[in-house]
Amino acid sequence: MRHILSILVEDEPGVLSRVAGLFSGRGYNIETLNVAPTLTEGLSMMTITTEGDEAIVEQIIKQLRKLVTTLKVVDLTDVKSVEREMMLLRVDAEGAKRAEVLRIVDIFRCKVVDVSLDELILEVTGTQDKLGALINLLQRFGIKEIARTGAVAMRRGMQE
Amino acid sequence: MELTGAQILLESLRREDVEVVFGFPGGAVIDIYDQLPNYPLLQHVLARHEQGAIHAADGYARATGRVGVCLVTSGPGATNAVTGIATAYMDSVPVVIITGQVPTPLIGNDAFQEVDIVGITRPCTKHNFLVKDVRDLPKVIKEAFYLAATGRPGPVLIDLPKDVQQAKCVYNYPKQIKMRSYNPTYAPNPKQVAKVADVVRKAKKPIIYAGGGVIASNASEDLTWLARTFNIPVTATLMALGCFPADDPLWLGMLGMHGTYAANMAISGADLILAVGSRFDDRVTGKLSEFAKNAKIVHIDIDPTSIQKNVAAGIPVVADCKSFLMALRQTLEADVSDASAAPVRDTPWLARLASWKEEKPLAYEQGTDVIKPQYVVEIISRLTKGEAIITTEVGQHQMWAAQFYQFTKPRSFISSGGLGTMGFGFPAAIGAQVAFPDRLVIDVAGDGSIQMCIQELATAVCYGLPVKIVILNNGYLGMVRQWQELFYAKNYCSTCLDVAPDFVKLAEAYGAAGFRVSDPGQVESVLTEAFALPKTVIVDVVVDREENVAPMVPAGKSITEMILV
């Protein structure tokens, strides 16, 4: 099962490799990984998505907590949460294709962030599913390149 | 007052009450060595190889319960220490390692003797630091000692660039340390303790399975109280030998791959297993799906990652073993004070254990021609009354030492358990002897393992350390040979050590004393003489070449499927 882990860490050199090394050293796989500073100075938030059965994910979480530089680990899979990812796509949009691509941009609430004679760069945010659907739709026009951030996630305010 | 980084380091070690540093100099730590003579209270023991230095610091830590300190240079000095760091990590031993590093402007430039030791040791240290600013140094040292010794202990490495050693700043050593991201749990949850007390009262066939955590937390006395008061038989891992006296009727011996028949059968037949400070290592459990199928498992460990890792615990308790056992004692003492309510154990269970012990004991037959290795260990045990500090290398001799020596005290068996590091025992013995100059310290060795750190003979002789090395010499890498015999159709590929040094001459070449014995009738007298000599001694005991360690559970089998011969 896919799990989204939200990890609060000390923002110091090497912290990313401590976390990433823990996964690789134990044979766990990271699907996506995102790190950025938080409101509190000196602390960073990592969002990691990973695959594994319950026992493996429990071990991963405990091992992450054991790292001296980790303050908090939350498995957002267990709680109601919002998950988003941002993606940039460079897509073929020559001649007659362009109008149709722009229609899809509209439907998916993407933004066109760069225009040239034969291609567009689109910016889109959403869940993994939404980004996947967009990629599927645009594939037939020719996607030349994509760049994705990996998921970021946050617990919802109203919990039962 | 302004001090240099090197002075700050040594001053801080003194404030941490460090008495001994095991080390080896080099270009990147000259500044520290340059200052050493100004700190006469800090004894420096010069090893002959960095692996020797780190194992010695480790042995010192295991024998004393204090933090061991190791100082080595950058690059090859640091990488030579990695095996020892990993050894300490696997066995949760508190060690602080200081490695020199090239000057900060050169870091990352492939400078002479540069290596990313922080990167290399990340997976085998509890934590590590690269100090880039001398002003951070006092805090880093304080944190390093705090991390090494608290929670689940372990090695902590400080990488110290040469320019930081030379830089100056005003010295203030923090009195206390608080790390917002590190708060080990010592006290057990009272509800969990109550649950444990309840199952202890009710169990018909309980057993205590003690691990290294009992030794690390100094909980032997509390464990012994629990066992004796409630008539609970005790088995222990390799790491926990000595936590319960071997002459007690409740003692079952070690469990696991080379455990006793009684211990393995008891684990399999128990209805309650109190796993205290142990981690259900694969060498202990054998085939997991068959392990202790009938038992409720109570698992106490200070490290939450150990719990539920290999087996499902019915009652998990995250706590320091000693704190837990003391809390359990308080809860249960109420029972005991009321004499009529004192628990009486189901005696058939104890009787069955006693019969297992009697019917299938650890055994060997000593004839008149060839010396059996087990016999040598028994003699050592008898001559020392179980009171020596025994270190071992890794292999058959290690298992014989674990099986046949009657340990009476904690911290008297020092052996590389988790990593299984050949070459560990002798330098570890040096560390233990430095800590206890007046105690008898014996490295039970194999002819293969002893050659891995044999250069430390110079260290032992140089510091007048009367360590005794007893080599159970069978001319083989015996444990691998045993596996080849049993599971690889006797294909003895690369395990025969035909060309070996003359260990007696080798001892003499280093200025130590050497003995050789091959007659069973002379083992006792030679060992007696060797142990009485106040100097470093090698006793080369020529033993039965093809003796095997038994019982043995083949890897992957259930621990009840023992090869007994």
XYZ file of C-alpha atoms in Angstrom:
725
model
C 0.000 0.000 0.000
C 1.136 3.539 -0.698
C 1.935 5.635 2.371
C 2.558 9.360 2.700
C 4.936 10.224 5.509
C 5.362 13.711 6.815
C 8.677 14.086 8.592
C 9.823 17.057 10.628
C 13.614 17.245 10.805
C 16.392 19.493 12.016
C 17.540 21.575 9.077
C 21.231 20.712 9.123
C 23.754 19.451 6.584
C 23.430 15.765 5.839
C 19.916 15.361 7.181
C 18.535 14.461 3.766
C 21.120 11.746 3.250
C 20.441 10.381 6.739
C 16.796 9.932 5.827
C 17.395 8.753 2.273
C 20.234 6.476 3.400
C 17.953 4.871 5.948
C 15.593 3.868 3.151
C 18.274 2.581 0.772
C 20.313 0.868 3.490
C 17.320 -1.164 4.568
C 16.076 -1.944 1.114
C 13.018 0.278 1.280
C 11.970 2.304 -1.736
C 11.226 6.013 -1.886
C 8.644 6.904 -4.516
C 8.719 10.659 -4.112
C 10.552 12.942 -1.742
C 10.116 16.611 -1.072
C 11.981 18.833 1.384
C 11.533 22.491 2.271
C 11.862 24.821 5.254
C 8.975 25.243 7.697
C 7.685 28.267 9.581
C 10.044 27.455 12.439
C 13.579 28.429 11.706
C 15.958 25.482 11.742
C 13.302 22.904 10.944
C 12.444 21.343 7.609
C 9.507 19.273 6.519
C 9.995 16.234 4.325
C 7.164 14.531 2.555
C 7.977 11.037 1.429
C 5.722 8.623 -0.374
C 6.656 4.982 -0.166
C 5.221 1.526 -0.803
C 5.127 -1.316 1.671
C 3.007 -3.573 3.825
C 2.063 -2.496 7.327
C 5.006 -4.173 9.049
C 7.542 -2.569 6.720
C 6.004 0.871 7.017
C 5.901 0.525 10.808
C 9.629 -0.271 10.773
C 10.316 2.661 8.443
C 8.474 5.035 10.750
C 10.238 3.753 13.860
C 13.624 3.924 12.170
C 12.896 7.482 11.027
C 11.926 8.452 14.570
C 15.135 6.898 15.849
C 17.295 9.268 13.795
C 18.708 11.867 16.133
C 17.766 14.657 13.718
C 14.081 13.685 13.464
C 11.475 15.490 15.572
C 8.261 13.988 14.322
C 6.971 11.446 11.849
C 3.314 11.243 10.870
C 1.800 8.683 8.552
C -0.783 10.794 6.739
C -2.331 7.700 5.217
C -4.088 7.080 8.518
C -5.636 10.526 8.804
C -7.649 12.792 6.549
C -5.172 14.826 4.615
C -4.690 16.976 1.573
C -2.109 15.894 -0.935
C -0.784 17.958 -3.822
C 1.984 17.749 -6.334
C 3.167 20.279 -8.862
C 4.289 19.368 -12.358
C 5.707 21.233 -15.353
C 5.136 19.734 -18.794
C 6.663 20.685 -22.093
C 4.120 19.627 -24.686
C 3.975 19.771 -28.485
C 1.434 22.355 -29.585
C 2.012 22.942 -33.248
C -0.647 24.370 -35.511
C -3.999 22.636 -35.151
C -2.991 20.813 -31.944
C -2.663 24.041 -29.997
C -6.363 24.790 -29.590
C -7.073 21.326 -28.227
C -4.159 21.435 -25.814
C -5.382 24.774 -24.520
C -8.849 23.334 -24.014
C -7.371 20.601 -21.837
C -5.369 23.241 -19.970
C -8.660 24.877 -19.135
C -10.412 21.753 -17.987
C -7.512 20.724 -15.753
C -7.025 24.222 -14.460
C -3.426 24.254 -15.622
C -1.491 27.399 -16.376
C 0.462 28.094 -19.502
C 3.770 29.429 -18.256
C 5.789 29.480 -21.491
C 4.818 29.729 -25.121
C 6.898 29.165 -28.242
C 6.086 28.496 -31.861
C 5.697 24.764 -31.547
C 5.345 23.989 -27.833
C 3.901 25.102 -24.526
C 5.075 24.676 -20.974
C 2.201 23.965 -18.610
C 2.078 24.185 -14.858
C -0.365 22.020 -12.984
C -0.990 21.032 -9.383
C -3.115 18.233 -8.037
C -3.157 14.738 -6.720
C -1.081 11.984 -8.200
C -4.186 10.721 -10.023
C -4.960 14.052 -11.613
C -1.409 14.497 -12.849
C -1.475 10.973 -14.200
C -4.711 11.654 -16.061
C -3.293 14.798 -17.601
C -0.187 12.992 -18.762
C -2.393 10.336 -20.370
C -4.467 12.931 -22.192
C -1.545 14.949 -23.462
C 0.549 11.999 -24.511
C -0.981 11.860 -27.968
C 0.119 15.445 -28.661
C 3.654 14.607 -27.662
C 5.020 15.378 -24.216
C 8.688 16.299 -24.557
C 9.629 16.633 -20.893
C 8.125 16.663 -17.452
C 9.387 17.822 -14.058
C 7.479 16.889 -10.899
C 7.976 17.962 -7.313
C 6.721 14.828 -5.615
C 3.826 15.039 -3.221
C 3.471 17.504 -0.390
C 0.748 16.779 2.101
C -0.942 18.202 5.146
C -3.381 16.897 7.698
C -6.900 18.334 7.392
C -8.209 20.513 10.230
C -11.465 18.706 10.898
C -10.724 15.230 12.167
C -13.255 12.897 13.683
C 40.262 32.453 27.752
C 40.763 31.433 24.141
C 41.708 27.854 23.359
C 42.460 26.081 20.121
C 40.136 23.379 18.820
C 42.664 20.741 19.848
C 42.809 22.137 23.387
C 39.024 22.400 23.533
C 38.741 18.744 22.585
C 41.146 17.523 25.254
C 39.767 19.871 27.916
C 36.254 18.643 27.141
C 37.314 15.003 27.354
C 38.602 15.710 30.848
C 35.300 17.297 31.814
C 33.556 14.165 30.587
C 35.775 12.260 33.046
C 37.557 10.452 30.260
C 40.630 8.722 31.642
C 41.908 6.869 28.606
C 42.034 7.555 24.898
C 42.908 4.730 22.521
C 44.408 6.102 19.373
C 46.822 6.298 16.519
C 48.328 9.582 15.275
C 48.512 10.958 11.764
C 48.815 14.200 9.823
C 45.263 15.307 10.414
C 45.415 14.902 14.215
C 48.946 16.103 14.955
C 47.546 19.227 16.567
C 45.650 17.123 19.089
C 48.669 14.909 19.779
C 50.760 18.049 20.109
C 48.578 19.086 23.048
C 48.335 15.652 24.689
C 51.405 16.060 26.943
C 49.659 19.080 28.512
C 46.874 16.820 29.770
C 48.750 14.296 31.926
C 45.548 12.988 33.500
C 44.450 11.764 30.103
C 46.182 8.467 29.412
C 46.797 7.755 25.753
C 47.164 4.156 24.665
C 48.903 3.893 21.319
C 47.521 0.982 19.329
C 49.361 -0.465 16.349
C 46.429 -0.280 13.975
C 43.282 1.848 14.108
C 41.131 -1.280 14.215
C 42.990 -2.221 17.392
C 42.381 1.240 18.848
C 38.630 1.195 18.264
C 38.183 -2.388 19.519
C 40.187 -1.487 22.622
C 37.948 1.520 23.270
C 34.977 -0.797 22.747
C 36.366 -3.420 25.153
C 37.013 -0.700 27.722
C 33.408 0.482 27.377
C 31.947 -3.024 27.682
C 34.063 -3.873 30.719
C 33.359 -0.635 32.581
C 30.009 0.621 31.317
C 31.656 3.961 30.628
C 32.091 5.659 27.275
C 35.167 4.451 25.373
C 37.127 7.041 23.406
C 39.085 6.511 20.210
C 41.206 9.048 18.329
C 42.401 8.441 14.767
C 43.547 10.431 11.790
C 41.685 11.178 8.557
C 41.359 8.983 5.466
C 42.889 5.542 6.013
C 42.990 6.073 9.780
C 39.268 6.657 9.764
C 38.422 3.830 7.352
C 40.538 1.384 9.360
C 38.299 2.179 12.301
C 35.060 1.476 10.425
C 34.979 -2.257 11.232
C 35.281 -1.424 14.909
C 32.642 1.281 14.683
C 30.223 -1.151 13.046
C 31.061 -3.740 15.705
C 30.192 -1.289 18.485
C 27.056 -0.220 16.636
C 25.710 -3.749 16.256
C 26.272 -4.479 19.952
C 25.093 -1.048 21.204
C 28.364 -0.067 22.859
C 28.941 3.565 23.872
C 32.039 4.833 22.076
C 33.037 8.313 20.947
C 35.328 8.308 17.914
C 37.270 11.419 16.979
C 38.607 11.407 13.437
C 40.898 14.036 12.011
C 39.812 15.571 8.734
C 41.600 17.594 6.063
C 41.268 21.382 6.453
C 37.769 22.662 5.620
C 38.841 24.475 2.412
C 40.103 21.161 1.057
C 37.039 19.080 1.949
C 35.559 17.631 -1.207
C 38.729 18.209 -3.232
C 40.071 14.653 -2.992
C 42.824 16.050 -0.804
C 45.587 13.835 0.560
C 44.148 11.404 3.120
C 40.657 12.735 2.651
C 37.610 10.541 2.916
C 33.980 11.366 3.638
C 33.969 9.482 6.935
C 30.716 11.099 8.039
C 29.113 9.661 4.916
C 30.815 6.297 5.312
C 29.827 5.853 8.948
C 26.290 7.208 8.697
C 24.763 3.713 8.618
C 26.954 2.349 11.409
C 26.964 5.114 13.992
C 24.178 6.242 16.263
C 24.972 9.745 15.091
C 27.904 11.629 13.626
C 29.124 15.194 13.300
C 31.355 17.181 11.000
C 32.558 20.233 12.910
C 33.151 23.177 10.606
C 33.391 25.950 13.171
C 35.487 25.757 16.315
C 32.736 27.559 18.238
C 30.463 24.545 17.734
C 33.002 22.118 19.121
C 32.189 22.166 22.869
C 28.489 21.618 22.204
C 29.203 18.838 19.705
C 31.419 16.984 22.186
C 28.823 17.319 24.930
C 26.145 16.007 22.584
C 28.363 13.179 21.362
C 28.931 11.828 24.873
C 25.284 12.293 25.766
C 24.123 10.447 22.650
C 26.661 7.636 23.008
C 25.707 6.820 26.590
C 21.959 7.403 26.770
C 18.973 5.593 25.302
C 20.157 2.632 23.295
C 23.910 3.263 23.550
C 26.074 3.345 20.462
C 29.078 4.829 18.712
C 29.117 8.538 17.887
C 31.707 9.995 15.559
C 33.118 13.533 15.515
C 34.962 14.501 12.339
C 37.339 17.342 13.133
C 39.101 19.221 10.300
C 42.683 20.254 10.883
C 41.994 23.989 10.595
C 39.235 23.681 13.198
C 41.726 22.042 15.546
C 43.978 25.062 15.034
C 41.317 27.773 15.195
C 40.728 29.534 18.495
C 37.698 30.627 20.412
C 36.570 31.369 23.949
C 35.927 28.078 25.714
C 32.656 27.435 27.469
C 31.691 23.852 28.079
C 27.929 23.390 28.315
C 26.834 21.918 31.647
C 23.779 20.249 30.258
C 22.460 19.345 26.920
C 18.948 19.312 25.674
C 18.178 18.066 22.203
C 14.637 18.719 21.054
C 14.787 15.819 18.619
C 16.224 13.213 20.998
C 14.327 12.039 24.051
C 14.799 8.360 24.860
C 12.116 6.750 26.989
C 13.461 5.330 30.252
C 10.426 4.833 32.458
C 7.947 2.191 31.377
C 4.253 2.892 30.962
C 2.686 1.882 34.327
C -0.281 0.218 32.593
C 2.058 -2.006 30.631
C 3.961 -2.884 33.802
C 0.703 -3.868 35.480
C -0.135 -6.083 32.501
C 3.257 -7.759 32.713
C 2.884 -8.317 36.462
C -0.447 -9.936 35.767
C 0.865 -12.393 33.178
C 3.871 -13.201 35.370
C 1.491 -14.154 38.182
C -0.614 -16.323 35.905
C 1.999 -18.005 33.742
C 2.476 -21.738 34.189
C 5.539 -22.107 32.016
C 7.389 -18.806 31.960
C 10.941 -18.153 30.836
C 13.173 -15.104 30.860
C 15.071 -14.473 27.634
C 17.708 -11.902 28.568
C 19.658 -9.848 26.060
C 22.512 -7.360 26.037
C 20.197 -4.618 27.272
C 20.264 -6.223 30.724
C 24.028 -5.764 30.858
C 23.952 -2.302 29.283
C 21.423 -1.000 31.800
C 23.116 -2.731 34.770
C 19.920 -4.638 35.517
C 21.422 -8.023 36.410
C 20.524 -7.791 40.062
C 16.911 -6.926 39.385
C 16.665 -9.689 36.820
C 18.110 -12.196 39.267
C 15.621 -11.088 41.915
C 12.727 -11.590 39.521
C 13.892 -15.025 38.427
C 14.616 -16.329 41.892
C 11.586 -14.863 43.598
C 9.181 -16.219 41.008
C 11.077 -19.357 40.051
C 11.400 -18.309 36.446
C 14.115 -20.107 34.481
C 16.561 -17.892 32.611
C 18.195 -18.170 29.219
C 20.321 -15.478 27.645
C 21.816 -14.394 24.364
C 25.547 -14.297 23.713
C 25.488 -10.609 24.641
C 23.889 -11.233 28.011
C 26.074 -14.030 29.376
C 26.961 -13.188 32.959
C 23.697 -11.359 33.632
C 22.527 -14.354 35.668
C 24.868 -16.670 37.576
C 25.616 -19.847 35.656
C 25.647 -21.966 38.820
C 22.012 -21.198 39.637
C 19.580 -24.108 39.103
C 17.317 -21.753 37.132
C 20.044 -21.096 34.569
C 19.426 -22.871 31.263
C 22.424 -21.640 29.322
C 22.530 -19.686 26.094
C 19.777 -20.123 23.524
C 19.732 -20.044 19.738
C 21.880 -21.504 17.001
C 24.449 -22.902 19.432
C 22.246 -22.768 22.475
C 21.628 -25.597 24.893
C 18.954 -28.204 24.294
C 17.220 -27.143 27.495
C 17.133 -23.457 26.557
C 15.812 -24.001 23.049
C 13.217 -26.539 24.138
C 12.168 -24.297 26.999
C 11.637 -21.341 24.669
C 9.574 -23.535 22.398
C 7.492 -24.958 25.225
C 6.996 -21.820 27.296
C 3.654 -20.111 27.702
C 5.278 -16.795 28.612
C 8.514 -15.307 27.332
C 9.893 -12.268 29.092
C 12.259 -10.864 26.491
C 14.325 -8.299 28.357
C 16.683 -6.110 26.352
C 16.994 -8.578 23.521
C 16.088 -8.163 19.879
C 15.122 -11.589 18.540
C 18.185 -11.828 16.346
C 18.079 -14.507 13.637
C 20.868 -16.415 15.384
C 18.533 -16.677 18.363
C 15.154 -17.355 16.811
C 15.987 -19.676 13.940
C 12.977 -20.057 11.650
C 10.691 -17.248 12.781
C 7.388 -18.890 11.939
C 8.255 -21.768 14.276
C 9.615 -19.604 17.105
C 7.858 -19.872 20.479
C 4.501 -20.617 18.936
C 2.771 -21.293 22.241
C 4.011 -18.318 24.169
C 2.749 -14.910 25.041
C 5.667 -12.609 24.392
C 6.481 -9.651 26.595
C 9.155 -7.546 24.931
C 11.022 -4.875 26.846
C 13.442 -2.692 24.926
C 14.582 0.903 25.107
C 14.665 1.042 21.322
C 11.161 1.031 19.809
C 12.545 -0.218 16.481
C 13.499 -3.517 18.127
C 9.951 -4.188 19.178
C 7.687 -5.922 16.630
C 10.590 -6.056 14.185
C 10.950 -9.820 14.020
C 8.242 -11.230 16.265
C 4.874 -9.890 17.346
C 4.951 -8.951 21.018
C 1.778 -9.492 22.996
C 2.869 -6.843 25.477
C 5.378 -4.351 24.098
C 7.165 -2.160 26.638
C 9.444 0.654 25.564
C 11.724 1.250 28.535
C 15.171 0.943 29.978
C 15.522 -2.632 31.269
C 16.529 -1.595 34.741
C 13.730 0.947 35.106
C 11.290 -1.667 33.902
C 12.513 -4.424 36.207
C 12.469 -2.062 39.174
C 8.915 -1.016 38.376
C 7.868 -4.645 37.963
C 9.531 -5.482 41.258
C 7.583 -2.767 43.037
C 4.348 -4.083 41.624
C 5.113 -7.700 42.425
C 6.690 -7.156 45.823
C 3.253 -6.604 47.273
C 2.493 -10.231 46.347
C 5.628 -11.578 47.894
C 5.356 -9.787 51.209
C 2.155 -11.704 51.781
C 3.726 -15.119 52.293
C 0.581 -17.103 51.679
C 0.135 -15.390 48.326
C 3.679 -15.973 47.176
C 3.412 -17.537 43.750
C 4.180 -21.186 43.463
C 5.349 -22.148 40.056
C 3.924 -25.098 38.227
C 6.623 -27.516 39.271
C 6.199 -29.984 36.377
C 7.570 -27.255 34.113
C 10.688 -26.788 36.226
C 11.056 -30.527 36.537
C 10.901 -30.945 32.775
C 13.576 -28.288 32.308
C 15.752 -29.994 34.867
C 15.407 -33.306 33.057
C 16.252 -31.695 29.714
C 19.349 -30.203 31.295
C 20.333 -33.573 32.674
C 19.526 -35.706 29.645
C 21.048 -33.482 27.006
C 23.741 -31.331 28.553
C 26.554 -29.670 26.669
C 29.002 -32.511 26.400
C 32.281 -33.735 24.979
C 34.629 -36.556 25.778
C 38.173 -35.789 26.758
C 40.470 -38.704 25.956
C 44.151 -38.998 26.710
C 45.588 -38.208 23.255
C 44.051 -35.092 21.835
C 42.957 -31.949 23.640
C 39.290 -31.099 23.260
C 38.740 -27.341 22.977
C 35.771 -27.496 25.359
C 38.025 -29.017 27.997
C 40.365 -26.042 27.756
C 37.506 -23.628 28.359
C 36.303 -25.692 31.325
C 39.768 -25.592 32.847
C 39.936 -21.827 32.356
C 36.531 -21.529 33.987
C 37.608 -23.635 36.950
C 40.986 -21.933 37.423
C 39.419 -18.470 37.382
C 36.291 -19.461 39.336
C 34.237 -17.706 36.672
C 35.626 -14.363 37.767
C 37.986 -13.442 34.955
C 37.094 -11.081 32.145
C 36.812 -13.287 29.083
C 37.001 -11.768 25.642
C 36.750 -13.774 22.460
C 37.417 -13.529 18.802
C 34.774 -14.949 16.474
C 34.236 -18.548 15.499
C 34.083 -21.961 17.116
C 36.219 -20.949 20.097
C 33.791 -18.085 20.754
C 30.885 -20.511 21.008
C 32.842 -22.918 23.204
C 33.739 -20.031 25.494
C 30.089 -19.004 25.624
C 28.942 -22.568 26.311
C 31.523 -23.903 28.739
C 32.667 -20.940 30.802
C 30.574 -20.481 33.937
C 29.974 -16.747 33.997
C 29.083 -15.357 37.388
C 29.158 -11.612 36.815
C 27.908 -9.143 34.218
C 30.494 -7.416 32.027
C 32.810 -10.397 32.285
C 32.097 -11.754 28.796
C 33.155 -9.433 25.976
C 32.520 -10.668 22.479
C 31.466 -9.363 19.096
C 27.889 -10.565 18.821
C 26.021 -8.710 16.118
C 28.745 -8.120 13.592
C 30.835 -11.198 14.359
C 34.145 -9.417 13.984
C 37.236 -11.623 13.826
C 40.149 -9.799 15.417
C 37.943 -8.178 18.055
C 38.879 -10.145 21.144
C 42.516 -9.324 21.676
C 42.325 -5.543 21.338
C 39.093 -5.624 23.386
C 41.041 -7.499 26.067
C 43.625 -4.727 25.998
C 40.860 -2.178 26.596
C 39.443 -4.233 29.474
C 42.882 -4.707 31.015
C 43.592 -0.970 30.845
C 40.345 -0.440 32.760
C 41.088 -3.201 35.282
C 44.864 -3.596 35.624
C 44.467 -6.049 38.504
C 41.922 -8.407 37.036
C 42.705 -11.486 35.011
C 41.761 -10.782 31.384
C 41.792 -13.695 28.973
C 41.216 -13.616 25.243
C 39.941 -17.006 24.139
C 41.043 -17.031 20.516
C 41.150 -19.138 17.393
C 44.248 -19.470 15.270
C 42.441 -17.733 12.422
C 40.955 -14.780 14.290
C 44.002 -13.970 16.392
C 45.969 -13.221 13.248
C 43.600 -10.415 12.328
C 44.850 -8.001 15.015
C 47.984 -9.805 16.168
C 50.019 -6.599 15.850
C 48.446 -5.381 19.089
C 50.877 -7.660 20.919
C 53.175 -4.670 20.730
C 50.568 -2.516 22.475
C 50.006 -5.044 25.252
C 53.729 -5.507 25.840
C 54.453 -1.788 25.594
C 51.967 -0.908 28.344
C 52.795 -3.933 30.460
C 49.296 -5.335 30.117
C 49.222 -8.940 31.340
C 46.523 -10.073 28.904
C 46.429 -13.846 28.374
C 45.669 -15.127 24.901
C 44.594 -18.733 24.821
C 44.540 -19.925 21.219
C 42.382 -22.986 20.591
C 44.487 -23.933 17.610
C 42.858 -26.350 15.187
C 44.599 -25.176 12.048
C 41.302 -24.280 10.451
C 38.913 -21.438 10.102
C 36.894 -23.791 12.207
C 33.381 -22.424 12.058
C 33.405 -22.104 8.290
C 34.948 -25.578 8.090
C 32.093 -26.866 10.238
C 29.527 -25.379 7.855
C 31.413 -26.815 4.894
C 31.387 -30.214 6.565
C 27.698 -30.166 7.400
C 26.144 -28.241 4.541
C 28.665 -28.061 1.680
C 29.687 -31.705 1.175
C 33.005 -31.282 3.007
C 34.358 -28.940 0.373
C 36.978 -27.390 2.648
C 37.730 -24.555 0.289
C 40.155 -22.002 1.752
C 39.541 -22.848 5.390
C 42.672 -24.841 6.142
C 45.369 -22.676 7.710
C 48.323 -24.941 6.976
C 50.821 -22.157 6.971
C 50.646 -20.539 10.373
C 53.141 -18.685 12.474
C 54.808 -20.354 15.414
C 52.748 -18.527 18.027
C 55.266 -19.173 20.796
C 58.081 -17.577 18.825
C 55.738 -14.841 17.713
C 54.919 -13.995 21.329
C 58.603 -13.970 22.158
C 59.407 -11.796 19.154
C 57.075 -9.167 20.558
C 58.492 -9.494 24.061
C 55.588 -11.511 25.414
C 55.739 -15.031 26.800
C 54.707 -18.077 24.809
C 53.601 -21.592 25.771
C 52.495 -24.517 23.691
C 50.525 -27.476 24.937
C 49.278 -30.501 23.060
C 48.977 -33.078 25.838
C 45.601 -33.115 27.598
C 47.339 -33.941 30.862
C 49.279 -30.684 30.797
C 46.566 -28.203 29.963
C 45.852 -27.331 33.555
C 49.422 -26.885 34.668
C 50.398 -24.800 31.650
C 47.368 -22.528 32.019
C 48.042 -22.163 35.738
C 51.601 -21.121 35.034
C 50.564 -18.756 32.236
C 47.875 -17.059 34.313
C 50.341 -16.478 37.133
C 52.858 -14.685 34.901
C 52.556 -10.918 35.275
C 53.012 -10.254 31.557
C 51.405 -10.673 28.182
C 51.170 -14.360 27.372
C 50.136 -16.483 24.422
C 49.177 -20.066 25.166
C 48.980 -22.019 21.928
C 46.755 -25.009 22.658
C 46.831 -27.611 19.921
C 43.295 -28.986 19.906
C 41.285 -31.620 18.087
C 41.263 -30.424 14.488
C 37.773 -31.495 13.517
C 35.814 -30.915 16.687
C 32.485 -29.227 15.992
C 30.339 -26.848 17.982
C 27.202 -28.576 19.162
C 24.297 -28.315 19.444
C 23.765 -26.563 16.177
C 20.597 -25.315 14.569
C 21.106 -25.129 10.806
C 20.388 -21.646 9.451
C 16.707 -21.277 8.634
C 15.533 -24.220 10.740
C 13.442 -24.094 13.865
C 15.504 -23.896 17.068
C 14.089 -27.231 18.179
C 15.696 -28.898 15.146
C 19.127 -29.153 16.712
C 22.018 -31.236 15.518
C 23.099 -32.540 18.878
C 26.345 -34.404 18.309
